């Protein structure tokens, strides 16, 4: 994955000892804790759950993770996925049931991540393509914004799906609380202005402090403005999962685990500096899984690595995971000392925080960049975006995964087959294209270069394409340049053998060139190499072209052919020129 510009240009922070990490940890806490509380409300949980998530999981990851600076707690994406799953299992929002269900969901997410680590499935994170992830996150961002807008207006809607929710919101706008809207609107403007002028600043902490002060001085709760309410002034207590909920929660936990790991590995790689140890995917699975397992026992919601909070740690000079330990300590201090004050915080302030930091998930410029490069993958991004809005957030993950796998399968099943020409006045062979109209071809010879792995899923498509090109060009000799084919399956060998026979019956001689050692071994084992003979197999396409220009097809000695194909080593493998 390509690192963002800020990560590529970064160098190791200056300073020694504990001081840089303490400063980074406290600064990150000013950003992370308000956002963690806000994300808990997205999931329909108490703000205290957000503090728990910025406490235990952060400590565990700091001890086990491979990233020096990754900050692990709740994220916008995970919050909305948790919300969707909890709404299915606890539709009435019973507080006691939510606590147990959240603990079970978080524990199940952790177990899945640990199991994936044991099975060494770290590579799975690469299966969700960047365009599909762009579309999925944009859909998630829009859903989160819509979920929070009613809180800005002081109204409540029954959630029935994205488009129905939009209609319900419009219908209930006349019932808005102007005081609540004023608080939320001012908070939004302040956050947007502060983030624009001072990116990664403790803006969330500032608006939270201001919201609490205004609420206390003006008695907003008595004026009908919804506030956070009572928060226990204590560290989290032990919460045991309910095994009876496992089957209900498993589908959602799989999606949450996948997204948790995808976000964690992406953020970890983005902020890794060259002198630091590499990010190890399987170890990240273990660390994130253990963090969620431990968090589940203390009331946390599913957690993962956060890009924005990690950016804060790096920007202010964080060097090691000691910064995360300082942030976790700040979370514990908040629970023990500031809980009563946090209860005065208006819900509209938290909603504004969520909206501001969820808008970043919607990246129109990224959509435009994808469309500029690959129209097909732009379609995937739009489909993933629509999948979230039409089918829901959890189903949207399934849509994203299916689209990524279909894209991978489509590319594998339809490899390119290039017609090769030679650059004039140079010994360079390259695909014919409008950019090189002067490249020369040769009467009676057609050079084709397929790309990728040839196997059962694409063998017939490649064969059909080759037959079309042969019918179009009508060569006497068809030379297949296999230098871009890194593997060939048994089914493809059968199709190739049958194709050679049919071409021979039609008066077209087949030559092979550019076989790597593995492909050459398979072709020899199939008997095709023996059938063709050394005079029809060449080390590379240039050698085959020289042979064609020097002698008619079928002419020349067997010794000359061996010299063109390459030297034979003791094992009988051909060594290219």
Coordinates of C-alpha atoms in Angstrom, one line a residue, residues 16-500:
X16 CA 15.0 11.5 23.7
X17 CA 13.5 9.8 26.7
X18 CA 9.9 9.7 27.8
X19 CA 9.0 13.3 27.3
X20 CA 8.0 13.2 23.5
X21 CA 5.7 10.2 24.1
X22 CA 4.1 11.8 27.2
X23 CA 3.3 15.0 25.2
X24 CA 2.1 12.9 22.2
X25 CA -0.1 10.7 24.5
X26 CA -1.7 13.7 26.2
X27 CA -2.3 15.5 23.0
X28 CA -3.8 12.3 21.4
X29 CA -6.0 11.9 24.5
X30 CA -7.5 15.4 23.9
X31 CA -8.5 14.2 20.4
X32 CA -9.3 10.5 21.0
X33 CA -11.4 10.6 24.1
X34 CA -14.1 13.1 22.9
X35 CA -14.3 11.2 19.6
X36 CA -14.4 7.8 21.4
X37 CA -17.4 9.0 23.5
X38 CA -19.1 10.3 20.3
X39 CA -18.6 7.1 18.5
X40 CA -20.1 5.2 21.4
X41 CA -23.3 7.2 20.9
X42 CA -23.2 6.2 17.2
X43 CA -23.4 2.6 18.3
X44 CA -26.3 3.5 20.6
X45 CA -24.2 3.0 23.7
X46 CA -23.3 5.0 26.7
X47 CA -20.4 7.5 26.3
X48 CA -18.6 5.5 29.0
X49 CA -18.2 2.6 26.6
X50 CA -16.2 4.9 24.4
X51 CA -13.9 5.7 27.3
X52 CA -13.5 1.9 28.1
X53 CA -12.6 1.3 24.4
X54 CA -9.9 4.0 24.7
X55 CA -8.5 2.3 27.8
X56 CA -8.1 -1.5 27.8
X57 CA -7.7 -2.2 24.1
X58 CA -5.2 0.6 23.8
X59 CA -3.0 -0.9 26.6
X60 CA -3.1 -4.4 25.2
X61 CA -2.2 -3.4 21.6
X62 CA 0.6 -1.2 23.0
X63 CA 2.1 -4.4 24.5
X64 CA 1.6 -6.7 21.5
X65 CA 1.4 -4.6 18.3
X66 CA 4.2 -4.2 15.7
X67 CA 3.5 -0.5 15.0
X68 CA 5.5 2.0 17.0
X69 CA 2.7 4.7 17.0
X70 CA -0.6 3.1 16.1
X71 CA -3.4 4.3 18.3
X72 CA -6.2 1.7 18.9
X73 CA -9.7 2.5 20.0
X74 CA -13.1 2.9 18.4
X75 CA -13.5 4.3 14.9
X76 CA -16.3 5.8 12.8
X77 CA -16.6 2.7 10.6
X78 CA -16.6 0.2 13.5
X79 CA -19.1 2.3 15.4
X80 CA -21.7 2.2 12.7
X81 CA -21.2 -1.5 12.0
X82 CA -21.6 -2.2 15.8
X83 CA -24.8 0.0 15.7
X84 CA -26.3 -2.1 12.9
X85 CA -25.5 -5.4 14.7
X86 CA -26.8 -4.2 18.1
X87 CA -30.0 -3.0 16.5
X88 CA -30.7 -6.4 15.1
X89 CA -30.1 -8.3 18.4
X90 CA -31.4 -5.7 20.9
X91 CA -34.1 -3.8 18.9
X92 CA -35.6 -2.3 22.1
X93 CA -32.3 -0.8 23.3
X94 CA -32.5 -2.4 26.7
X95 CA -29.4 -1.0 28.5
X96 CA -28.5 -4.3 30.4
X97 CA -29.0 -6.3 27.2
X98 CA -26.8 -3.8 25.3
X99 CA -23.9 -4.2 27.7
X100 CA -23.9 -8.0 27.5
X101 CA -24.4 -8.0 23.7
X102 CA -21.6 -5.5 23.2
X103 CA -19.3 -7.6 25.3
X104 CA -20.2 -10.8 23.4
X105 CA -19.7 -9.0 20.0
X106 CA -16.4 -7.6 21.0
X107 CA -15.1 -10.9 22.4
X108 CA -16.3 -12.7 19.2
X109 CA -14.5 -10.1 17.1
X110 CA -11.3 -10.7 19.1
X111 CA -11.6 -14.4 18.8
X112 CA -12.0 -14.3 15.0
X113 CA -8.9 -12.0 14.8
X114 CA -6.8 -14.3 17.0
X115 CA -8.0 -17.4 15.0
X116 CA -7.0 -15.6 11.7
X117 CA -3.6 -14.9 13.2
X118 CA -3.1 -18.6 14.1
X119 CA -4.1 -19.5 10.6
X120 CA -1.8 -16.9 9.1
X121 CA -4.6 -15.1 7.2
X122 CA -3.0 -11.7 7.4
X123 CA -3.0 -11.6 3.6
X124 CA -6.8 -11.4 3.6
X125 CA -6.6 -7.6 4.3
X126 CA -5.4 -7.2 0.7
X127 CA -8.5 -8.9 -0.7
X128 CA -10.6 -5.7 -0.3
X129 CA -9.5 -3.5 -3.2
X130 CA -8.8 0.2 -2.7
X131 CA -11.6 1.4 -5.0
X132 CA -14.2 -0.9 -3.3
X133 CA -13.0 0.3 0.1
X134 CA -13.3 3.9 -1.1
X135 CA -16.9 3.3 -2.0
X136 CA -17.7 1.4 1.1
X137 CA -16.3 4.1 3.4
X138 CA -18.1 6.8 1.5
X139 CA -21.4 5.0 2.0
X140 CA -20.6 4.5 5.7
X141 CA -19.8 8.2 6.1
X142 CA -23.1 9.2 4.6
X143 CA -25.0 6.8 6.8
X144 CA -23.2 8.1 9.9
X145 CA -23.9 11.8 9.0
X146 CA -27.6 11.0 8.5
X147 CA -27.7 9.1 11.8
X148 CA -26.4 12.1 13.6
X149 CA -28.3 14.9 11.9
X150 CA -31.5 14.4 13.9
X151 CA -29.5 15.0 17.2
X152 CA -28.4 18.3 15.8
X153 CA -32.1 19.3 15.3
X154 CA -33.3 17.8 18.6
X155 CA -35.6 15.3 16.9
X156 CA -35.9 11.6 16.9
X157 CA -36.6 9.3 13.9
X158 CA -37.3 5.6 13.7
X159 CA -34.5 4.0 11.6
X160 CA -35.8 2.0 8.7
X161 CA -33.1 2.3 6.1
X162 CA -31.2 5.2 4.6
X163 CA -33.7 6.5 2.1
X164 CA -36.7 6.1 4.4
X165 CA -34.7 7.8 7.1
X166 CA -34.0 10.8 4.8
X167 CA -37.8 11.1 4.2
X168 CA -38.5 10.8 8.0
X169 CA -36.0 13.5 8.7
X170 CA -37.5 15.9 6.2
X171 CA -41.0 15.3 7.6
X172 CA -40.0 16.0 11.2
X173 CA -37.9 19.1 10.6
X174 CA -40.8 21.4 11.7
X175 CA -40.5 19.8 15.2
X176 CA -36.8 20.9 15.6
X177 CA -35.5 22.5 18.8
X178 CA -34.0 25.8 17.8
X179 CA -31.8 25.9 21.0
X180 CA -30.4 22.4 20.2
X181 CA -29.9 23.4 16.6
X182 CA -28.0 26.5 17.6
X183 CA -25.7 24.5 19.9
X184 CA -25.0 21.9 17.3
X185 CA -24.6 24.5 14.5
X186 CA -22.1 26.5 16.5
X187 CA -20.2 23.4 17.4
X188 CA -20.0 22.3 13.8
X189 CA -18.7 25.7 12.6
X190 CA -16.1 25.8 15.4
X191 CA -14.8 22.3 14.7
X192 CA -14.6 22.9 10.9
X193 CA -12.8 26.2 11.4
X194 CA -10.3 24.8 13.9
X195 CA -9.6 21.7 11.8
X196 CA -9.0 23.9 8.8
X197 CA -6.7 26.3 10.6
X198 CA -5.0 23.8 13.0
X199 CA -5.3 20.2 11.6
X200 CA -5.0 17.5 14.3
X201 CA -5.5 20.1 17.0
X202 CA -7.3 19.2 20.3
X203 CA -10.5 20.8 18.8
X204 CA -12.8 18.0 20.1
X205 CA -11.6 18.6 23.6
X206 CA -12.2 22.4 23.3
X207 CA -15.7 22.0 22.1
X208 CA -16.5 19.4 24.7
X209 CA -15.2 21.7 27.4
X210 CA -17.2 24.6 26.0
X211 CA -20.3 22.5 25.7
X212 CA -20.1 21.3 29.3
X213 CA -19.5 24.9 30.5
X214 CA -22.5 26.3 28.5
X215 CA -24.7 23.4 29.7
X216 CA -23.8 24.0 33.3
X217 CA -24.1 27.8 33.2
X218 CA -27.3 28.0 31.1
X219 CA -29.0 24.9 32.6
X220 CA -29.6 23.4 29.1
X221 CA -31.0 20.1 30.4
X222 CA -33.8 22.0 32.1
X223 CA -34.4 23.8 28.8
X224 CA -35.1 20.6 26.9
X225 CA -31.7 20.1 25.4
X226 CA -30.7 16.4 25.5
X227 CA -27.5 15.7 27.4
X228 CA -25.3 12.7 28.0
X229 CA -26.7 12.0 31.4
X230 CA -25.3 10.0 34.3
X231 CA -21.8 8.4 33.7
X232 CA -20.4 6.0 36.4
X233 CA -17.5 7.6 38.2
X234 CA -15.4 4.4 38.2
X235 CA -13.1 2.2 36.1
X236 CA -15.0 -0.4 34.0
X237 CA -16.2 -3.5 35.8
X238 CA -16.0 -7.1 34.6
X239 CA -18.6 -8.1 32.0
X240 CA -18.9 -11.7 30.8
X241 CA -20.1 -12.5 27.2
X242 CA -23.2 -14.5 26.7
X243 CA -22.5 -17.7 24.7
X244 CA -26.1 -17.9 23.7
X245 CA -25.7 -14.9 21.5
X246 CA -22.8 -16.2 19.5
X247 CA -24.7 -17.5 16.5
X248 CA -26.8 -14.4 16.2
X249 CA -23.7 -12.1 16.3
X250 CA -21.3 -14.2 14.3
X251 CA -22.1 -12.8 10.8
X252 CA -21.7 -9.2 12.1
X253 CA -18.6 -10.1 14.0
X254 CA -17.0 -11.4 10.8
X255 CA -17.6 -8.2 9.0
X256 CA -16.4 -6.1 12.0
X257 CA -13.3 -8.2 12.4
X258 CA -12.4 -7.8 8.7
X259 CA -12.9 -4.0 8.9
X260 CA -11.0 -3.7 12.2
X261 CA -8.0 -5.5 10.8
X262 CA -8.2 -3.7 7.4
X263 CA -8.2 -0.3 9.1
X264 CA -5.5 -1.3 11.6
X265 CA -3.1 -2.6 9.0
X266 CA -3.7 0.3 6.7
X267 CA -3.1 2.9 9.4
X268 CA -0.1 1.0 10.7
X269 CA 1.6 0.8 7.3
X270 CA 0.7 4.5 6.5
X271 CA 2.6 5.8 9.5
X272 CA 5.5 3.4 9.6
X273 CA 8.8 5.1 9.0
X274 CA 11.7 3.4 7.1
X275 CA 14.0 3.0 10.1
X276 CA 11.2 1.3 12.1
X277 CA 10.5 -2.5 12.1
X278 CA 8.0 -3.6 9.4
X279 CA 4.3 -4.0 10.1
X280 CA 3.7 -7.8 10.4
X281 CA 0.1 -8.6 9.3
X282 CA -0.3 -11.8 11.3
X283 CA 1.1 -10.2 14.4
X284 CA -1.3 -7.3 13.9
X285 CA -4.2 -9.8 13.8
X286 CA -3.0 -11.3 17.1
X287 CA -2.5 -7.9 18.8
X288 CA -5.9 -6.5 17.6
X289 CA -7.6 -9.7 18.5
X290 CA -6.2 -9.7 22.0
X291 CA -7.0 -6.1 22.4
X292 CA -10.7 -6.8 21.6
X293 CA -10.8 -9.9 23.8
X294 CA -9.5 -8.0 26.8
X295 CA -11.7 -5.0 26.1
X296 CA -14.8 -7.2 25.9
X297 CA -14.3 -8.3 29.5
X298 CA -14.3 -4.6 30.6
X299 CA -17.3 -3.3 28.6
X300 CA -15.5 -2.0 25.5
X301 CA -16.9 -2.0 22.0
X302 CA -14.9 -3.5 19.0
X303 CA -11.7 -1.5 18.4
X304 CA -9.2 -1.0 15.7
X305 CA -6.4 1.3 14.6
X306 CA -7.5 4.8 13.8
X307 CA -5.8 6.9 11.1
X308 CA -6.7 10.4 12.4
X309 CA -5.6 9.7 16.0
X310 CA -2.4 8.0 14.9
X311 CA -1.7 11.0 12.8
X312 CA -1.9 13.1 15.9
X313 CA 0.6 10.9 17.7
X314 CA 3.0 11.1 14.9
X315 CA 2.5 14.8 14.2
X316 CA 3.4 15.8 17.8
X317 CA 6.5 13.6 18.1
X318 CA 5.3 10.3 19.4
X319 CA 8.0 7.6 19.1
X320 CA 6.8 4.5 20.8
X321 CA 3.7 2.8 22.2
X322 CA 4.4 4.6 25.5
X323 CA 2.2 7.4 23.9
X324 CA -0.7 5.0 23.8
X325 CA -0.2 4.0 27.4
X326 CA -0.3 7.7 28.4
X327 CA -3.6 8.1 26.4
X328 CA -5.0 5.1 28.2
X329 CA -4.0 6.6 31.5
X330 CA -5.8 9.8 30.6
X331 CA -8.9 7.8 29.8
X332 CA -8.8 6.2 33.2
X333 CA -8.3 9.6 34.9
X334 CA -11.3 10.9 32.9
X335 CA -13.5 8.1 34.2
X336 CA -12.4 8.6 37.8
X337 CA -12.5 12.4 38.0
X338 CA -14.4 14.0 35.1
X339 CA -17.4 11.6 34.8
X340 CA -19.9 13.9 36.5
X341 CA -19.0 16.9 34.3
X342 CA -19.2 14.8 31.2
X343 CA -22.8 14.0 32.0
X344 CA -23.7 17.7 31.3
X345 CA -22.4 17.5 27.7
X346 CA -25.2 18.2 25.1
X347 CA -25.8 15.3 22.7
X348 CA -25.7 17.8 19.9
X349 CA -22.1 18.5 20.6
X350 CA -21.2 14.9 20.3
X351 CA -23.2 14.6 17.1
X352 CA -21.3 17.5 15.6
X353 CA -18.0 15.8 16.5
X354 CA -19.1 12.6 14.8
X355 CA -20.3 14.5 11.7
X356 CA -17.1 16.5 11.3
X357 CA -14.8 13.4 11.6
X358 CA -17.1 11.2 9.5
X359 CA -17.2 13.5 6.5
X360 CA -13.6 12.6 5.9
X361 CA -14.7 9.1 4.9
X362 CA -16.4 10.6 1.8
X363 CA -13.7 11.4 -0.7
X364 CA -15.1 12.7 -4.0
X365 CA -11.5 13.4 -5.3
X366 CA -10.6 9.8 -4.7
X367 CA -13.7 8.7 -6.8
X368 CA -12.5 11.1 -9.5
X369 CA -9.0 9.7 -9.4
X370 CA -10.2 6.1 -9.7
X371 CA -12.5 7.1 -12.7
X372 CA -9.6 8.8 -14.4
X373 CA -7.4 5.7 -14.2
X374 CA -9.9 2.7 -14.3
X375 CA -13.5 3.1 -15.4
X376 CA -14.3 -0.5 -14.4
X377 CA -12.9 0.0 -10.8
X378 CA -14.8 3.2 -10.6
X379 CA -17.9 1.2 -11.2
X380 CA -16.9 -1.1 -8.3
X381 CA -16.5 1.9 -6.0
X382 CA -20.0 3.2 -6.9
X383 CA -21.5 -0.3 -6.4
X384 CA -19.9 -0.6 -3.0
X385 CA -21.2 2.9 -2.1
X386 CA -24.7 2.1 -3.3
X387 CA -24.6 -1.3 -1.5
X388 CA -24.2 0.4 1.9
X389 CA -27.1 2.8 1.2
X390 CA -29.5 0.2 -0.2
X391 CA -28.7 -3.0 1.8
X392 CA -27.3 -1.6 5.0
X393 CA -23.8 -1.3 6.6
X394 CA -23.2 -4.9 7.5
X395 CA -24.5 -6.1 4.2
X396 CA -22.4 -3.4 2.6
X397 CA -19.3 -5.2 3.8
X398 CA -20.5 -8.4 2.0
X399 CA -21.1 -6.4 -1.1
X400 CA -17.6 -4.9 -0.9
X401 CA -15.9 -8.3 -0.5
X402 CA -17.9 -9.9 -3.3
X403 CA -17.1 -7.0 -5.6
X404 CA -13.4 -7.3 -4.8
X405 CA -13.4 -11.0 -5.3
X406 CA -15.4 -10.7 -8.6
X407 CA -12.9 -8.0 -9.7
X408 CA -10.0 -10.3 -8.9
X409 CA -11.7 -13.2 -10.6
X410 CA -12.6 -11.1 -13.6
X411 CA -9.0 -10.0 -14.1
X412 CA -7.6 -13.5 -13.7
X413 CA -10.3 -14.9 -16.1
X414 CA -9.6 -12.4 -18.8
X415 CA -5.9 -11.9 -19.2
X416 CA -4.7 -9.6 -22.0
X417 CA -3.3 -11.1 -25.2
X418 CA -1.0 -8.5 -27.0
X419 CA 0.0 -8.5 -30.7
X420 CA 3.7 -7.8 -30.7
X421 CA 5.7 -5.7 -33.1
X422 CA 9.3 -4.4 -33.4
X423 CA 10.4 -0.9 -33.0
X424 CA 11.9 0.3 -36.2
X425 CA 15.7 0.5 -36.2
X426 CA 15.9 -1.1 -32.8
X427 CA 15.7 -4.7 -31.4
X428 CA 12.8 -3.9 -29.1
X429 CA 9.7 -6.0 -29.2
X430 CA 6.5 -4.4 -27.7
X431 CA 2.7 -4.5 -28.0
X432 CA 1.3 -2.7 -31.0
X433 CA -0.5 0.4 -30.0
X434 CA -1.7 3.7 -31.5
X435 CA 1.2 5.4 -29.6
X436 CA 3.7 3.5 -31.8
X437 CA 2.1 3.5 -35.3
X438 CA 5.5 2.9 -37.0
X439 CA 6.3 -0.4 -35.3
X440 CA 6.9 -3.1 -37.8
X441 CA 5.3 -6.5 -38.2
X442 CA 6.4 -9.4 -40.5
X443 CA 4.7 -11.0 -43.4
X444 CA 3.6 -14.5 -42.4
X445 CA 4.5 -14.2 -38.7
X446 CA 2.2 -13.3 -35.8
X447 CA 3.7 -12.8 -32.4
X448 CA 1.2 -12.9 -29.5
X449 CA 2.0 -12.3 -25.9
X450 CA -0.5 -13.4 -23.2
X451 CA -0.1 -12.1 -19.7
X452 CA -0.6 -13.6 -16.3
X453 CA -1.4 -17.1 -15.1
X454 CA -3.0 -19.5 -17.6
X455 CA -5.4 -21.9 -15.8
X456 CA -8.8 -23.5 -16.1
X457 CA -10.7 -20.3 -15.5
X458 CA -9.2 -18.4 -18.5
X459 CA -7.7 -21.1 -20.8
X460 CA -10.7 -21.1 -23.1
X461 CA -10.9 -17.3 -23.2
X462 CA -7.3 -17.0 -24.1
X463 CA -7.6 -19.7 -26.8
X464 CA -10.6 -18.0 -28.3
X465 CA -8.8 -14.7 -28.5
X466 CA -5.8 -16.3 -30.1
X467 CA -8.0 -17.9 -32.7
X468 CA -9.6 -14.6 -33.5
X469 CA -6.3 -12.9 -34.0
X470 CA -5.0 -15.8 -36.2
X471 CA -8.1 -15.6 -38.3
X472 CA -7.6 -11.8 -38.6
X473 CA -3.9 -11.8 -39.5
X474 CA -3.7 -15.2 -41.3
X475 CA 0.0 -16.0 -40.5
X476 CA 2.0 -19.0 -41.5
X477 CA 3.8 -19.0 -38.1
X478 CA 2.2 -18.2 -34.8
X479 CA 4.8 -17.5 -32.1
X480 CA 3.4 -17.4 -28.6
X481 CA 5.7 -15.3 -26.4
X482 CA 5.1 -16.7 -22.9
X483 CA 7.6 -14.5 -21.1
X484 CA 4.7 -12.8 -19.2
X485 CA 3.1 -16.1 -18.2
X486 CA 4.4 -17.0 -14.7
X487 CA 2.4 -20.3 -14.4
X488 CA 0.4 -22.6 -16.5
X489 CA -2.2 -25.1 -15.3
X490 CA -3.1 -28.6 -16.6
X491 CA -6.3 -27.4 -18.2
X492 CA -4.4 -24.7 -20.0
X493 CA -1.9 -27.2 -21.3
X494 CA -4.7 -29.4 -22.7
X495 CA -6.2 -26.4 -24.5
X496 CA -2.8 -25.4 -25.8
X497 CA -2.1 -28.9 -27.1
X498 CA -5.5 -29.1 -28.8
X499 CA -5.0 -25.6 -30.2
X500 CA -1.6 -26.5 -31.7

